[in-house]
Amino acid sequence: MRRRSVIPLGLAALLALPLAVLPESEAEAADALVSAGKPATASSVEGSGFAPGLAVDGDRATRWASLEGVDPQWIRIDLGAGHTLSRVKLDWEAAYAKTYRVQTSADGTTWTDVYSTTTGDGAVDDLAVSGTGRYVRVYGTGRGTPYGYSLHEFEVYGSPTGTGGGGTGPGVPFGSHLKPYAAGTLKPSGAQSGIDQKVVDYYNRWKAAFVRQNCGNGWYQVISPDADHPYVAEAQGYGMVIAATMAGADPDAKKIFDGLVKWKIDHPSSINPDLLAAEQDVNCRSVNGGDGATDGDMDVAYGLLLADKQWGSTGTYNYKALALKHIAAIKKDELNATTKLLKLGDWSSSGDQYYYISRTSDWMVDHFRAFRAASGDTTWDAVRTAHQTQIANLQSGYAPSTGLLPDFVVDTNTSPKPAPGEVLEDPNDGQYWWNACRTPWRIADDAVTSGDAKSLAAARKLNGWIKSKTGGDPNKIAMGYKLNGTQISAGSEAAFFAPFAVAAMTDSGSQAWLDALWNKMVATPIETGSYFSASIQLQVMITVSGNHWVP
């Protein structure tokens, strides 16, 4: 049989890896091969020397081959136990499949498609898949040649089901796309592997700029050169979510995450020790009373839940237990029990002037869903509903033409409204300013992951306005707006333009707009003096690339 030329192994492996920044050994660890040497069966064999087991022997000089000229044909691997799958790699011989499906099964009888094509062209097919099962098979229905079907290697990558990584690797490695978004969600144009790689590139620059071990003691910190103090809870929360999400792309992700966990444990809030103190000085000591800030605590708890799903909770730290304590502490001291809206921090209590003020950028709806799932506490359903109701009311009542939210909302116990002026930080506390700039990202994060109608409506209102306001040019997104859409400040800042990219994902007519926003993010150098903008853009890129998921 005439052999078809294929890409040499070394080059094929390089091209197949979306996370090319990793050395080969680390990439393999991030995305475990689970099919090597496992039992394989097939619908037919061409003859002696072409047994199905030769497709899982790791030797590309051998191959399985089916009978020639007969459709359909299949080859099946028994992984021995249920697995969560992230990738299937098929190294075809000259006799390849033009039309075929990759399928999984729990029992070897009922099959589910995780990939299908009618335009196969042979050589090497490196496929990102999402599914679970004990059995994996390639089911060919249309040959690409007059011969049969033949595979040098049939490789399946993933992890044992329910291990959360089992201590051997992440349960949801970056780039695996095991958690699909709601139907109809847009993504940037282009190959998925290239999109993922842009995120990894930006992450590596962010990590070099902001991730530190300045204080010894086994701690990691995310520095905040543009904040009031070198270390703030918001930055540590961002760092925990990012590190857990980038597992599989960064072999040091777990080490960094654990260092951030140790920092959190060793810097407790003076009011509720299960929360994180909001600010630390150059000597790594908590200052300004050592109390907690809601925004940082929300992300710390969410990051711990991600870590539990990634690595399990039987290692150095019990991530799940820490998360549940943190969630309970947020409920106790950072949630207004009357309004079910988040407070500014654990330092605000009944009777003070801040008790009925809330910051819209803290309204992380997907976090509320995760807290509900992890804790089983139905309070979080009421909390989610309360925040979604206020988003809708603020958009319709105070920004009907723009959908913009203010930095702060006052009078949450009576008639919630934008702050009338400076109530905490700035004369623009009632405008779309340096806090609320994150709300398109936070709202749309829930829209794309849950498909929730309320989140979709809010995100689409924001997207429609900003696309029209700028004429589809992301360079015209200003730094801040009044709620009626009047620009506050000129210039371009990632904290303001990046979040709109997530909102753009929710509108089927915004592909060109999304591509323009993505291209602007990719072309924007990281601002090493601003953890705020860089961290926001990185998390937006994670979502836009399809890598954000809700534990």
XYZ file of C-alpha atoms in Angstrom:
551
model
C 0.000 0.000 0.000
C 1.450 3.393 -0.991
C 2.250 5.440 2.082
C 1.036 8.982 2.403
C 3.634 11.440 3.621
C 2.954 12.767 7.114
C 4.365 15.573 9.239
C 7.477 14.382 11.098
C 6.719 13.466 14.694
C 8.665 16.277 16.358
C 6.994 18.958 14.261
C 3.585 17.350 14.539
C 3.828 17.318 18.315
C 4.853 20.964 18.342
C 2.027 22.030 16.066
C -0.499 19.978 17.984
C 0.238 21.617 21.315
C -1.744 24.820 21.805
C 0.402 25.706 24.817
C 3.755 25.702 23.072
C 5.387 27.672 25.850
C 5.752 24.465 27.862
C 8.609 22.011 27.488
C 7.375 18.696 26.120
C 7.558 16.871 29.446
C 5.479 19.535 31.202
C 2.913 19.596 28.400
C 2.464 15.848 28.686
C 1.977 16.181 32.450
C -0.622 18.891 31.905
C -2.642 16.742 29.506
C -2.170 13.078 30.493
C -2.131 10.293 27.920
C -4.543 7.686 29.318
C -4.836 5.207 26.449
C -1.298 3.829 26.146
C -1.261 0.033 26.234
C -4.966 -0.233 27.079
C -7.066 -3.048 25.552
C -8.189 -2.244 22.018
C -10.682 -4.008 19.758
C -11.837 -3.345 16.211
C -14.616 -4.193 13.800
C -12.132 -5.944 11.484
C -8.427 -6.451 10.782
C -6.818 -6.414 7.364
C -4.574 -9.321 8.260
C -1.800 -10.492 10.585
C 0.436 -7.666 11.727
C -2.405 -5.110 11.828
C -4.064 -5.845 15.185
C -5.909 -2.992 16.983
C -3.467 -3.124 19.893
C -0.787 -1.765 17.556
C -2.604 1.591 17.548
C -2.006 2.048 21.300
C 1.560 0.719 21.557
C 3.318 4.081 21.218
C 5.197 2.899 18.122
C 4.437 4.843 14.958
C 6.128 2.191 12.870
C 3.205 -0.148 13.598
C -0.488 0.267 12.828
C -4.002 -1.095 12.961
C -5.698 -1.603 9.589
C -9.268 -2.631 8.808
C -10.540 -4.692 5.896
C -10.224 -2.823 2.631
C -13.196 -1.397 0.785
C -15.802 -1.917 3.523
C -17.798 0.715 5.460
C -18.393 1.288 8.331
C -15.438 0.263 10.526
C -14.397 1.102 14.053
C -11.606 0.772 16.600
C -12.315 0.939 20.344
C -10.150 1.487 23.447
C -11.150 0.360 26.939
C -9.653 2.857 29.426
C -10.551 0.542 32.304
C -12.533 3.170 34.220
C -14.469 6.368 33.607
C -12.398 9.312 32.434
C -12.950 12.975 31.655
C -11.529 13.495 28.174
C -9.861 16.616 26.818
C -8.080 15.505 23.671
C -7.926 12.736 21.068
C -5.010 12.455 18.663
C -5.257 10.299 15.527
C -2.144 9.534 13.470
C -3.549 8.191 10.191
C -1.724 5.958 7.742
C -2.358 6.459 4.003
C -5.721 4.730 4.440
C -7.620 7.422 6.361
C -11.197 8.344 7.185
C -12.861 11.229 5.385
C -16.087 10.877 7.363
C -15.851 9.669 10.936
C -16.912 10.235 14.518
C -15.105 10.036 17.841
C -17.437 8.557 20.433
C -17.457 7.783 24.155
C -19.418 5.264 26.175
C -19.789 4.286 29.811
C -20.737 0.693 29.013
C -19.460 -0.034 25.499
C -23.046 -0.165 24.201
C -24.519 3.349 24.190
C -22.293 5.860 22.390
C -22.089 9.654 22.452
C -20.370 11.705 19.753
C -17.688 14.107 20.990
C -16.385 14.906 17.507
C -17.500 14.339 13.927
C -16.325 15.417 10.493
C -17.095 14.812 6.850
C -13.914 16.491 5.594
C -11.103 14.456 7.129
C -7.856 14.631 5.174
C -5.632 12.167 6.992
C -2.164 12.822 8.448
C -2.530 13.876 12.117
C -5.855 14.964 13.630
C -5.301 16.549 17.052
C -8.787 17.125 18.437
C -9.947 19.050 21.505
C -12.944 17.137 22.861
C -15.234 17.340 25.865
C -16.787 14.186 27.260
C -16.609 11.335 29.713
C -16.579 7.564 29.428
C -14.713 4.331 29.930
C -14.676 3.450 26.231
C -13.544 5.634 23.336
C -13.866 4.665 19.700
C -13.293 6.036 16.221
C -16.258 5.126 14.010
C -15.528 5.532 10.304
C -18.342 5.732 7.763
C -16.550 7.176 4.732
C -13.085 6.217 3.529
C -10.698 8.762 2.076
C -9.122 6.139 -0.221
C -10.246 2.886 -1.906
C -8.471 0.980 0.867
C -9.685 0.628 4.456
C -9.027 2.567 7.666
C -5.607 2.542 9.287
C -4.132 4.276 12.338
C -0.508 4.335 13.431
C -1.599 5.685 16.821
C -4.913 6.376 18.561
C -4.216 8.532 21.632
C -6.698 9.644 24.274
C -5.868 12.336 26.844
C -7.708 13.236 30.044
C -8.012 12.299 33.698
C -9.926 9.746 35.781
C -13.471 10.900 36.412
C -14.157 12.591 39.739
C -10.535 12.880 40.854
C -10.310 16.652 40.594
C -6.885 15.950 39.214
C -6.250 13.284 41.813
C -2.980 14.952 42.729
C -1.528 14.055 39.342
C -2.788 16.920 37.221
C -5.571 19.456 36.854
C -9.139 18.296 36.403
C -9.903 21.075 33.909
C -6.578 21.972 32.282
C -6.375 25.297 30.502
C -7.161 24.818 26.840
C -9.206 21.661 27.415
C -12.566 23.450 26.990
C -14.276 20.799 29.072
C -16.930 23.298 30.172
C -18.754 24.543 27.065
C -20.497 27.904 27.026
C -24.176 28.561 26.407
C -25.387 27.866 22.878
C -24.891 30.782 20.507
C -21.974 32.341 22.402
C -19.445 33.932 20.064
C -15.684 33.426 20.171
C -12.955 35.324 18.321
C -12.353 34.256 14.732
C -9.438 31.912 14.167
C -8.079 28.576 15.334
C -8.821 27.732 18.965
C -5.223 26.720 19.632
C -3.978 30.120 18.462
C -6.542 31.940 20.592
C -5.533 29.908 23.649
C -1.868 30.624 22.983
C -2.482 34.382 23.013
C -3.924 34.013 26.515
C -0.914 31.986 27.653
C 1.442 34.608 26.227
C -0.361 37.399 28.075
C -0.497 35.327 31.265
C 3.259 34.812 31.194
C 3.811 38.572 30.897
C 1.297 39.235 33.691
C 2.980 36.658 35.907
C 6.432 38.163 35.311
C 5.125 41.636 36.123
C 3.031 40.976 39.220
C 3.543 37.561 40.852
C 6.136 37.766 43.623
C 7.642 36.073 46.650
C 8.754 39.268 48.335
C 7.989 38.241 51.892
C 9.422 34.761 52.299
C 7.529 32.378 54.598
C 6.322 30.296 51.636
C 4.002 33.081 50.559
C 3.167 34.208 47.067
C 1.662 37.640 46.462
C 0.289 39.613 43.552
C 1.767 43.093 43.842
C -0.415 46.153 43.316
C 1.810 49.101 42.325
C -1.214 51.204 41.395
C -3.120 50.647 44.653
C -2.878 52.394 48.014
C -0.726 49.570 49.384
C 1.735 47.069 47.877
C -0.624 44.170 48.527
C -4.424 44.344 48.424
C -7.018 41.600 48.753
C -8.463 42.306 45.328
C -5.114 41.469 43.723
C -4.727 38.256 45.715
C -8.253 37.204 44.741
C -7.480 37.828 41.087
C -4.284 35.829 41.486
C -6.037 32.818 43.005
C -8.684 32.671 40.278
C -6.080 33.121 37.550
C -3.625 30.546 38.940
C -6.319 27.895 39.330
C -7.667 28.563 35.835
C -4.226 28.479 34.180
C -3.400 25.047 35.591
C -2.262 22.937 32.689
C -0.612 25.901 30.972
C 1.678 26.792 33.876
C 3.370 23.857 35.658
C 3.848 26.150 38.676
C 0.149 27.018 38.958
C -0.478 24.853 42.015
C 2.669 26.058 43.768
C 1.653 29.677 43.184
C -1.896 28.984 44.279
C -0.771 27.300 47.492
C 1.500 30.249 48.248
C -1.473 32.569 47.835
C -3.548 30.309 50.092
C -0.861 30.509 52.775
C -0.869 34.310 52.441
C -4.656 34.319 52.902
C -4.489 32.081 55.969
C -1.684 34.099 57.551
C -3.365 37.475 56.906
C -6.845 37.013 58.400
C -9.337 39.807 58.722
C -9.374 41.284 62.205
C -13.185 41.074 62.182
C -13.758 37.609 60.733
C -10.592 35.462 60.642
C -12.051 33.281 57.883
C -11.797 36.292 55.560
C -8.693 37.993 54.128
C -7.354 41.280 55.499
C -7.702 43.853 52.742
C -4.306 45.625 52.750
C -0.669 44.881 53.582
C 2.362 47.189 53.653
C 5.906 46.758 52.306
C 6.723 44.650 55.363
C 3.831 42.321 54.476
C 1.862 43.275 57.574
C -1.849 44.025 57.504
C -2.684 47.696 57.962
C -5.674 50.060 58.223
C -7.412 47.916 60.793
C -6.830 44.625 58.988
C -10.477 44.183 58.058
C -11.857 42.482 54.952
C -12.957 43.740 51.524
C -15.830 42.036 49.748
C -14.350 42.088 46.246
C -11.207 40.233 47.267
C -13.089 37.759 49.435
C -15.508 36.877 46.638
C -12.638 35.877 44.365
C -10.703 34.101 47.124
C -13.680 31.830 47.795
C -14.248 31.257 44.082
C -10.566 30.490 43.533
C -10.618 27.902 46.307
C -13.593 26.185 44.660
C -11.735 26.123 41.343
C -8.707 24.620 43.076
C -10.805 21.862 44.617
C -12.026 20.879 41.144
C -8.541 21.139 39.670
C -6.425 19.321 42.231
C -8.747 17.837 44.833
C -8.610 18.749 48.522
C -6.405 16.025 49.995
C -3.059 17.805 49.606
C -1.376 20.471 51.718
C -4.588 22.474 51.914
C -8.191 21.338 52.035
C -9.402 23.794 49.414
C -13.044 22.772 49.700
C -13.134 23.211 53.481
C -11.398 26.585 53.242
C -13.826 27.657 50.517
C -16.874 26.711 52.571
C -15.545 28.643 55.576
C -14.885 31.645 53.372
C -18.344 31.466 51.788
C -19.989 31.236 55.223
C -17.933 34.200 56.411
C -18.978 36.283 53.394
C -22.591 35.475 54.167
C -22.159 36.380 57.838
C -20.175 39.603 57.583
C -20.150 40.871 53.978
C -23.777 40.340 53.016
C -26.572 42.629 54.120
C -29.061 40.213 55.647
C -31.990 42.536 54.933
C -31.375 43.490 51.297
C -29.445 40.335 50.300
C -26.971 42.684 48.582
C -23.252 42.617 49.246
C -21.778 45.139 51.656
C -18.471 46.908 51.011
C -16.626 44.787 53.557
C -16.901 43.070 56.907
C -16.129 46.393 58.569
C -19.581 47.854 57.797
C -22.276 47.072 60.342
C -25.886 47.934 61.035
C -26.323 51.594 61.874
C -23.262 52.973 60.098
C -23.470 55.201 57.022
C -22.147 52.476 54.691
C -24.482 49.653 55.669
C -26.882 50.259 52.791
C -24.241 50.968 50.121
C -23.099 48.354 47.619
C -20.394 48.283 44.920
C -21.710 47.013 41.566
C -18.395 45.482 40.512
C -18.726 43.048 43.431
C -21.943 41.641 41.933
C -20.393 38.455 40.552
C -23.412 36.381 39.600
C -21.474 33.287 38.525
C -19.765 33.306 41.935
C -23.159 33.208 43.649
C -24.026 30.156 41.553
C -20.786 28.452 42.557
C -21.351 29.260 46.242
C -24.835 27.768 46.061
C -23.595 24.592 44.391
C -20.722 24.105 46.833
C -22.540 24.940 50.059
C -26.053 23.754 49.275
C -27.269 26.955 50.929
C -30.344 28.319 49.142
C -29.569 31.784 50.516
C -27.265 32.191 47.530
C -30.203 31.754 45.173
C -31.911 34.691 46.863
C -28.664 36.671 46.759
C -28.266 36.040 43.036
C -31.866 37.077 42.365
C -31.499 40.251 44.447
C -28.424 41.373 42.521
C -29.888 40.551 39.122
C -33.011 42.498 40.032
C -30.971 45.549 40.956
C -28.939 45.337 37.742
C -32.165 45.398 35.724
C -33.676 48.210 37.820
C -30.570 50.383 37.578
C -30.317 49.888 33.842
C -33.951 50.713 33.190
C -34.309 53.469 35.781
C -31.008 55.341 35.572
C -29.328 54.318 32.313
C -32.113 53.377 29.886
C -30.124 54.328 26.800
C -26.748 52.881 27.858
C -27.221 50.103 30.407
C -24.255 51.480 32.364
C -24.041 50.858 36.097
C -22.614 53.239 38.702
C -19.608 52.473 40.867
C -21.734 52.571 44.022
C -25.425 52.205 44.825
C -26.920 53.878 47.902
C -30.183 53.519 49.810
C -30.311 49.801 49.073
C -32.864 49.339 51.877
C -35.396 51.729 50.351
C -35.030 52.930 46.750
C -31.606 51.871 45.452
C -30.013 54.547 43.272
C -26.580 55.641 42.020
C -24.442 57.455 44.571
C -25.238 61.206 44.446
C -21.538 62.082 44.653
C -18.558 60.899 46.639
C -19.678 58.305 49.173
C -16.458 56.299 49.465
C -13.775 56.995 46.867
C -14.398 59.690 44.257
C -16.780 62.427 43.089
C -17.692 60.009 40.273
C -18.895 57.311 42.696
C -22.306 57.510 41.020
C -20.932 57.143 37.481
C -19.458 54.383 35.314
C -15.929 54.803 36.610
C -12.976 52.775 37.928
C -15.100 50.203 39.764
C -18.098 49.775 37.484
C -15.816 49.437 34.430
C -15.661 45.732 35.374
C -19.405 45.161 35.286
C -19.725 44.191 31.580
C -17.230 41.407 32.270
C -18.842 40.276 35.523
C -22.384 40.294 34.115
C -21.440 38.602 30.859
C -19.310 35.964 32.614
C -22.585 34.610 33.955
C -24.397 35.105 30.664
C -21.969 32.996 28.627
C -21.575 30.226 31.207
C -25.185 29.888 32.356
C -27.206 31.276 29.459
C -29.370 33.052 32.059
C -31.912 35.332 30.381
C -31.448 38.187 32.874
C -27.673 38.204 32.520
C -27.942 37.964 28.735
C -30.341 40.915 28.590
C -28.105 43.098 30.772
C -24.965 42.204 28.824
C -26.615 42.746 25.446
C -27.858 46.198 26.487
C -24.302 47.223 27.378
C -22.921 45.708 24.201
C -25.436 47.365 21.929
C -24.761 50.779 23.404
C -20.956 50.711 23.372
C -20.800 49.267 19.845
C -23.035 52.057 18.602
C -21.297 54.731 20.675
C -17.904 53.918 19.196
C -19.026 53.028 15.694
C -17.425 49.618 16.166
C -13.987 51.076 16.915
C -12.659 49.857 20.292
C -10.036 52.610 20.255
C -12.887 55.031 20.905
C -13.891 53.439 24.217
C -13.258 56.210 26.735
C -12.060 56.081 30.320
C -15.338 56.473 32.137
C -18.850 57.622 31.303
C -21.737 59.303 33.005
C -24.739 57.008 33.081
C -26.267 58.856 30.101
C -23.206 57.970 27.999
C -21.318 61.264 28.222
C -17.569 60.641 28.270
C -15.744 61.504 31.493
C -12.114 61.138 30.444
C -10.258 60.641 27.171
C -7.627 57.985 26.600
C -7.646 54.203 26.319
C -7.294 51.810 29.239
C -7.647 48.030 29.336
C -9.815 48.223 32.464
C -12.387 50.075 30.357
C -12.167 48.508 26.892
C -11.473 44.845 27.733
C -14.650 44.058 29.739
C -16.868 44.961 26.783
C -15.393 42.002 24.874
C -17.225 39.561 27.146
C -20.492 41.415 26.584
C -19.884 41.211 22.822
C -19.841 37.402 23.053
C -23.554 37.435 23.891
C -24.731 39.029 20.633
C -24.828 36.979 17.429
C -24.460 40.139 15.342
C -21.247 41.262 17.011
C -18.623 38.966 15.489
C -16.669 41.791 13.832
C -16.941 43.879 17.007
C -15.706 41.004 19.160
C -12.803 40.394 16.781
C -11.864 44.072 16.936
C -11.885 44.036 20.745
C -9.876 40.806 20.844
C -7.305 42.159 18.412
C -6.972 45.332 20.476
C -6.332 43.287 23.616
C -3.753 41.121 21.859
C -1.974 44.222 20.500
C -1.952 46.090 23.833
C 1.357 45.802 25.750
C 0.979 44.824 29.369
C 1.052 47.838 31.642
C 3.487 46.734 34.341
C 2.495 49.627 36.589
C -1.157 48.597 36.721
C -2.080 45.220 38.164
C -5.676 46.427 37.902
C -5.912 46.840 34.138
C -3.607 43.926 33.362
C -5.448 41.528 35.680
C -8.820 42.544 34.271
C -7.652 42.117 30.686
C -6.137 38.702 31.445
C -9.356 37.440 33.018
C -11.379 38.841 30.126
C -9.083 37.042 27.664
C -9.569 33.820 29.637
C -13.339 34.150 29.244
C -13.299 35.272 25.620
C -11.035 32.343 24.683
C -13.551 29.887 26.149
C -11.527 28.994 29.251
C -13.633 30.471 32.062
C -15.674 27.919 33.971
C -17.871 27.761 37.040
C -16.942 25.133 39.663
